[in-house]
C-alpha cells in the first residue's frame, strides 16, 4: 500500500530551527512536495524535490533520499506565523499526490 | 503565479438542500481539476478528478450522484453537494495543475467550509 509517516505534532521556539521528517511508501515515485496549511485554510506550496539532495529556498529547505524513502523539511529562524501544519506529499506513478495527516508545528515565544 | 479561486468560502445550508461550489483557474487553463474533502485534523481526501468536457472520475466510496461535478470550461469546475446532510459538513478544496510548469505541483483554491444544519 501507499503511506506517509510524519510526526503528528512538534513544538519549537521562535528564532530556532526545526526539522520535520517524513518517510513514505508509494507505488512508483515522481517527486515529493511539501505544503504548508494554516488552520482553516487550504494548503500552499512550499517545495518540490525529485532528485536526491537538499533544495534551499530562503528560510525553508527540503531534503530527499529516494533510496531511503525519506524527506525532511528544515525551517530556520522560526517565526510565529510558521505555526501551521506541514504536509509531506509524494507523487506516485500516476502523478497522484499521496497525502498524510501532516505535522502540526507549534511555535512558542 | 498560478492562481486558483474557489467560491463560496463558507456556506451554511439546511439538511436536504443542495449546495454548489465553484472552482476557477484564473490565469491558466486547466483540463483537469481535483476535488478534495478534509475533516478536522485529518488528511486531504481526494474525492474526484474533474475532466473538462467529459465525465468526472470518482474515487472509491464517493457517491457520484450525491457529489455532482461539472467541468464545462477550461477555467471552471463546479461541485454540487445534493441533498446535503450534517455528515457532509466538511472543508472542500479544489486544486489544479498549471500546464506551463514542469513540476506538477498542485495549486489549491481557498477552500469552502460547508456546514449542514
Short mmCIF file of C-alpha atoms in Angstrom, two decimals:
data_model
loop_
_atom_site.label_atom_id
_atom_site.label_comp_id
_atom_site.label_asym_id
_atom_site.label_seq_id
_atom_site.Cartn_x
_atom_site.Cartn_y
_atom_site.Cartn_z
CA UNK A 1 0.00 0.00 0.00
CA UNK A 2 0.88 3.65 -0.03
CA UNK A 3 1.52 5.52 3.18
CA UNK A 4 3.11 8.57 4.73
CA UNK A 5 4.67 8.73 8.17
CA UNK A 6 5.22 12.11 9.84
CA UNK A 7 5.16 13.14 13.49
CA UNK A 8 1.70 14.30 14.50
CA UNK A 9 2.85 17.38 16.35
CA UNK A 10 6.07 19.27 17.08
CA UNK A 11 6.85 22.29 19.23
CA UNK A 12 9.68 24.76 18.68
CA UNK A 13 10.78 28.16 19.88
CA UNK A 14 10.66 31.39 17.92
CA UNK A 15 14.01 32.04 16.24
CA UNK A 16 15.11 28.42 16.44
CA UNK A 17 15.44 25.69 13.78
CA UNK A 18 13.16 22.70 13.38
CA UNK A 19 13.33 19.64 11.14
CA UNK A 20 10.17 17.77 10.18
CA UNK A 21 10.83 14.24 8.98
CA UNK A 22 8.76 12.23 6.54
CA UNK A 23 9.05 8.63 5.41
CA UNK A 24 6.91 7.32 2.62
CA UNK A 25 6.00 4.29 0.57
CA UNK A 26 4.40 4.75 -2.83
CA UNK A 27 3.67 2.83 -6.00
CA UNK A 28 6.28 4.48 -8.17
CA UNK A 29 7.70 7.90 -7.46
CA UNK A 30 7.59 11.18 -9.35
CA UNK A 31 8.85 13.61 -6.77
CA UNK A 32 7.82 14.83 -3.35
CA UNK A 33 6.08 18.02 -2.32
CA UNK A 34 5.91 19.90 0.94
CA UNK A 35 2.87 22.07 1.61
CA UNK A 36 2.03 24.42 4.47
CA UNK A 37 -1.54 24.55 5.76
CA UNK A 38 -2.72 27.09 8.29
CA UNK A 39 -5.77 26.16 10.33
CA UNK A 40 -8.96 26.62 8.33
CA UNK A 41 -7.12 27.37 5.13
CA UNK A 42 -6.11 25.46 2.00
CA UNK A 43 -2.56 24.15 1.58
CA UNK A 44 0.08 26.33 -0.06
CA UNK A 45 3.09 25.01 -1.95
CA UNK A 46 6.49 25.15 -0.24
CA UNK A 47 8.89 22.89 -2.13
CA UNK A 48 9.39 20.11 -4.63
CA UNK A 49 12.17 17.51 -4.71
CA UNK A 50 12.61 14.94 -7.44
CA UNK A 51 16.35 14.25 -7.15
CA UNK A 52 18.30 13.31 -4.04
CA UNK A 53 19.75 16.16 -2.08
CA UNK A 54 18.91 19.44 -0.48
CA UNK A 55 16.83 22.23 -2.02
CA UNK A 56 17.12 25.56 -0.27
CA UNK A 57 14.57 28.34 -0.56
CA UNK A 58 15.01 31.18 1.89
CA UNK A 59 14.30 30.06 5.44
CA UNK A 60 12.94 26.72 4.24
CA UNK A 61 14.96 23.79 2.90
CA UNK A 62 13.82 20.34 1.82
CA UNK A 63 15.86 17.16 1.55
CA UNK A 64 15.13 13.94 -0.30
CA UNK A 65 16.64 10.46 -0.25
CA UNK A 66 14.78 8.28 -2.75
CA UNK A 67 16.59 5.08 -1.79
CA UNK A 68 15.51 5.52 1.84
CA UNK A 69 12.01 6.81 1.10
CA UNK A 70 12.83 9.76 3.30
CA UNK A 71 12.46 13.51 3.20
CA UNK A 72 12.70 16.34 5.66
CA UNK A 73 11.66 19.97 5.77
CA UNK A 74 14.01 22.31 7.61
CA UNK A 75 12.69 25.62 8.88
CA UNK A 76 15.17 28.22 10.11
CA UNK A 77 14.72 31.43 12.08
CA UNK A 78 11.26 30.36 13.11
CA UNK A 79 8.55 32.99 13.25
CA UNK A 80 5.19 32.83 14.99
CA UNK A 81 3.48 32.81 11.58
CA UNK A 82 5.18 29.49 10.84
CA UNK A 83 2.72 27.82 13.23
CA UNK A 84 0.82 25.57 10.84
CA UNK A 85 0.53 22.02 9.62
CA UNK A 86 3.20 20.80 7.22
CA UNK A 87 2.17 18.18 4.70
CA UNK A 88 4.59 15.79 3.03
CA UNK A 89 3.09 14.58 -0.25
CA UNK A 90 4.93 12.19 -2.55
CA UNK A 91 3.65 11.76 -6.11
CA UNK A 92 3.10 8.22 -7.30
CA UNK A 93 3.49 6.64 -10.74
CA UNK A 94 0.08 8.01 -11.78
CA UNK A 95 1.13 11.53 -10.82
CA UNK A 96 -1.30 11.46 -7.91
CA UNK A 97 -0.23 13.17 -4.71
CA UNK A 98 -0.47 10.94 -1.65
CA UNK A 99 -1.48 12.88 1.45
CA UNK A 100 -0.88 12.14 5.11
CA UNK A 101 -2.37 14.00 8.05
CA UNK A 102 0.67 16.28 8.27
CA UNK A 103 2.70 17.60 11.18
CA UNK A 104 1.23 20.33 13.33
CA UNK A 105 4.02 22.73 14.25
CA UNK A 106 3.52 24.92 17.30
CA UNK A 107 5.85 27.89 17.72
CA UNK A 108 6.31 29.32 21.19
CA UNK A 109 7.73 32.75 22.01
CA UNK B 1 1.99 32.74 -10.41
CA UNK B 2 -0.80 30.28 -10.90
CA UNK B 3 -3.99 31.15 -9.05
CA UNK B 4 -7.00 29.03 -8.28
CA UNK B 5 -10.06 30.67 -6.80
CA UNK B 6 -12.93 28.98 -5.01
CA UNK B 7 -16.35 30.29 -4.04
CA UNK B 8 -18.10 30.46 -1.64
CA UNK B 9 -15.58 30.28 1.20
CA UNK B 10 -18.29 29.46 3.73
CA UNK B 11 -21.80 28.16 3.32
CA UNK B 12 -24.46 27.08 5.76
CA UNK B 13 -27.47 25.19 4.50
CA UNK B 14 -30.40 23.19 5.76
CA UNK B 15 -30.44 19.44 5.57
CA UNK B 16 -31.90 18.21 2.28
CA UNK B 17 -30.87 21.21 0.20
CA UNK B 18 -28.18 21.35 -2.49
CA UNK B 19 -25.06 23.47 -2.47
CA UNK B 20 -22.85 24.42 -5.41
CA UNK B 21 -19.15 25.24 -5.04
CA UNK B 22 -17.22 26.85 -7.88
CA UNK B 23 -13.53 26.47 -8.66
CA UNK B 24 -11.81 28.70 -11.19
CA UNK B 25 -8.29 28.79 -12.58
CA UNK B 26 -7.67 32.50 -13.01
CA UNK B 27 -4.55 32.69 -15.13
CA UNK B 28 -4.21 29.31 -16.77
CA UNK B 29 -6.34 26.71 -18.44
CA UNK B 30 -6.94 23.51 -16.54
CA UNK B 31 -8.20 20.45 -18.38
CA UNK B 32 -8.20 18.62 -15.07
CA UNK B 33 -9.16 19.79 -11.60
CA UNK B 34 -9.16 17.84 -8.36
CA UNK B 35 -11.74 17.98 -5.59
CA UNK B 36 -10.72 17.15 -2.04
CA UNK B 37 -12.53 16.91 1.26
CA UNK B 38 -10.84 17.39 4.60
CA UNK B 39 -12.23 16.66 8.05
CA UNK B 40 -10.66 18.34 11.12
CA UNK B 41 -7.14 17.10 11.86
CA UNK B 42 -7.36 14.60 9.02
CA UNK B 43 -5.56 14.32 5.72
CA UNK B 44 -6.85 15.59 2.40
CA UNK B 45 -9.08 13.00 0.79
CA UNK B 46 -9.33 13.03 -2.99
CA UNK B 47 -12.99 12.79 -3.95
CA UNK B 48 -12.87 13.06 -7.70
CA UNK B 49 -10.95 14.26 -10.70
CA UNK B 50 -12.84 16.68 -12.89
CA UNK B 51 -12.18 16.47 -16.62
CA UNK B 52 -13.08 19.28 -18.99
CA UNK B 53 -15.70 18.17 -21.48
CA UNK B 54 -16.14 14.67 -20.09
CA UNK B 55 -17.30 12.81 -17.01
CA UNK B 56 -15.51 13.14 -13.72
CA UNK B 57 -13.56 10.23 -12.28
CA UNK B 58 -14.68 9.43 -8.74
CA UNK B 59 -12.60 7.78 -6.04
CA UNK B 60 -13.82 4.57 -4.48
CA UNK B 61 -16.54 5.17 -1.93
CA UNK B 62 -17.57 8.60 -3.24
CA UNK B 63 -21.18 8.73 -4.44
CA UNK B 64 -21.25 10.35 -7.87
CA UNK B 65 -24.97 11.03 -7.68
CA UNK B 66 -24.52 12.91 -4.45
CA UNK B 67 -21.43 14.88 -5.42
CA UNK B 68 -22.13 16.18 -8.92
CA UNK B 69 -19.14 17.54 -10.76
CA UNK B 70 -19.29 19.64 -13.90
CA UNK B 71 -16.25 20.90 -15.79
CA UNK B 72 -17.82 22.82 -18.65
CA UNK B 73 -14.90 25.08 -19.50
CA UNK B 74 -11.12 25.10 -19.21
CA UNK B 75 -11.27 27.51 -16.29
CA UNK B 76 -14.30 26.40 -14.29
CA UNK B 77 -15.27 23.27 -12.40
CA UNK B 78 -18.24 23.02 -10.04
CA UNK B 79 -19.06 20.60 -7.24
CA UNK B 80 -22.70 20.30 -6.20
CA UNK B 81 -23.49 18.54 -2.94
CA UNK B 82 -27.04 17.28 -3.45
CA UNK B 83 -29.49 16.59 -0.65
CA UNK B 84 -26.91 17.60 1.90
CA UNK B 85 -26.87 16.00 5.35
CA UNK B 86 -25.00 17.01 8.51
CA UNK B 87 -22.36 14.34 7.86
CA UNK B 88 -21.48 16.19 4.63
CA UNK B 89 -20.26 19.12 6.70
CA UNK B 90 -16.59 19.44 5.85
CA UNK B 91 -13.91 21.55 4.22
CA UNK B 92 -13.99 21.12 0.44
CA UNK B 93 -10.94 22.17 -1.55
CA UNK B 94 -10.29 22.21 -5.28
CA UNK B 95 -6.91 22.20 -6.97
CA UNK B 96 -5.36 22.21 -10.41
CA UNK B 97 -2.01 21.96 -12.10
CA UNK B 98 -0.62 24.76 -14.21
CA UNK B 99 0.35 23.17 -17.56
CA UNK B 100 3.05 25.79 -18.00
CA UNK B 101 5.03 24.30 -15.12
CA UNK B 102 7.08 21.08 -15.26
CA UNK B 103 6.91 20.13 -11.61
CA UNK B 104 3.31 19.02 -11.37
CA UNK B 105 2.63 20.93 -8.16
CA UNK B 106 -0.99 21.43 -7.23
CA UNK B 107 -2.37 24.91 -6.73
CA UNK B 108 -5.27 24.99 -4.31
CA UNK B 109 -8.33 27.15 -4.10
CA UNK B 110 -9.10 28.88 -0.80
CA UNK B 111 -11.42 26.08 0.25
CA UNK B 112 -15.14 26.06 1.06
CA UNK B 113 -16.37 25.24 4.52
CA UNK B 114 -19.79 23.61 4.36
CA UNK B 115 -21.99 23.37 7.42
CA UNK B 116 -25.23 21.43 7.07
CA UNK B 117 -27.74 22.06 9.82
#
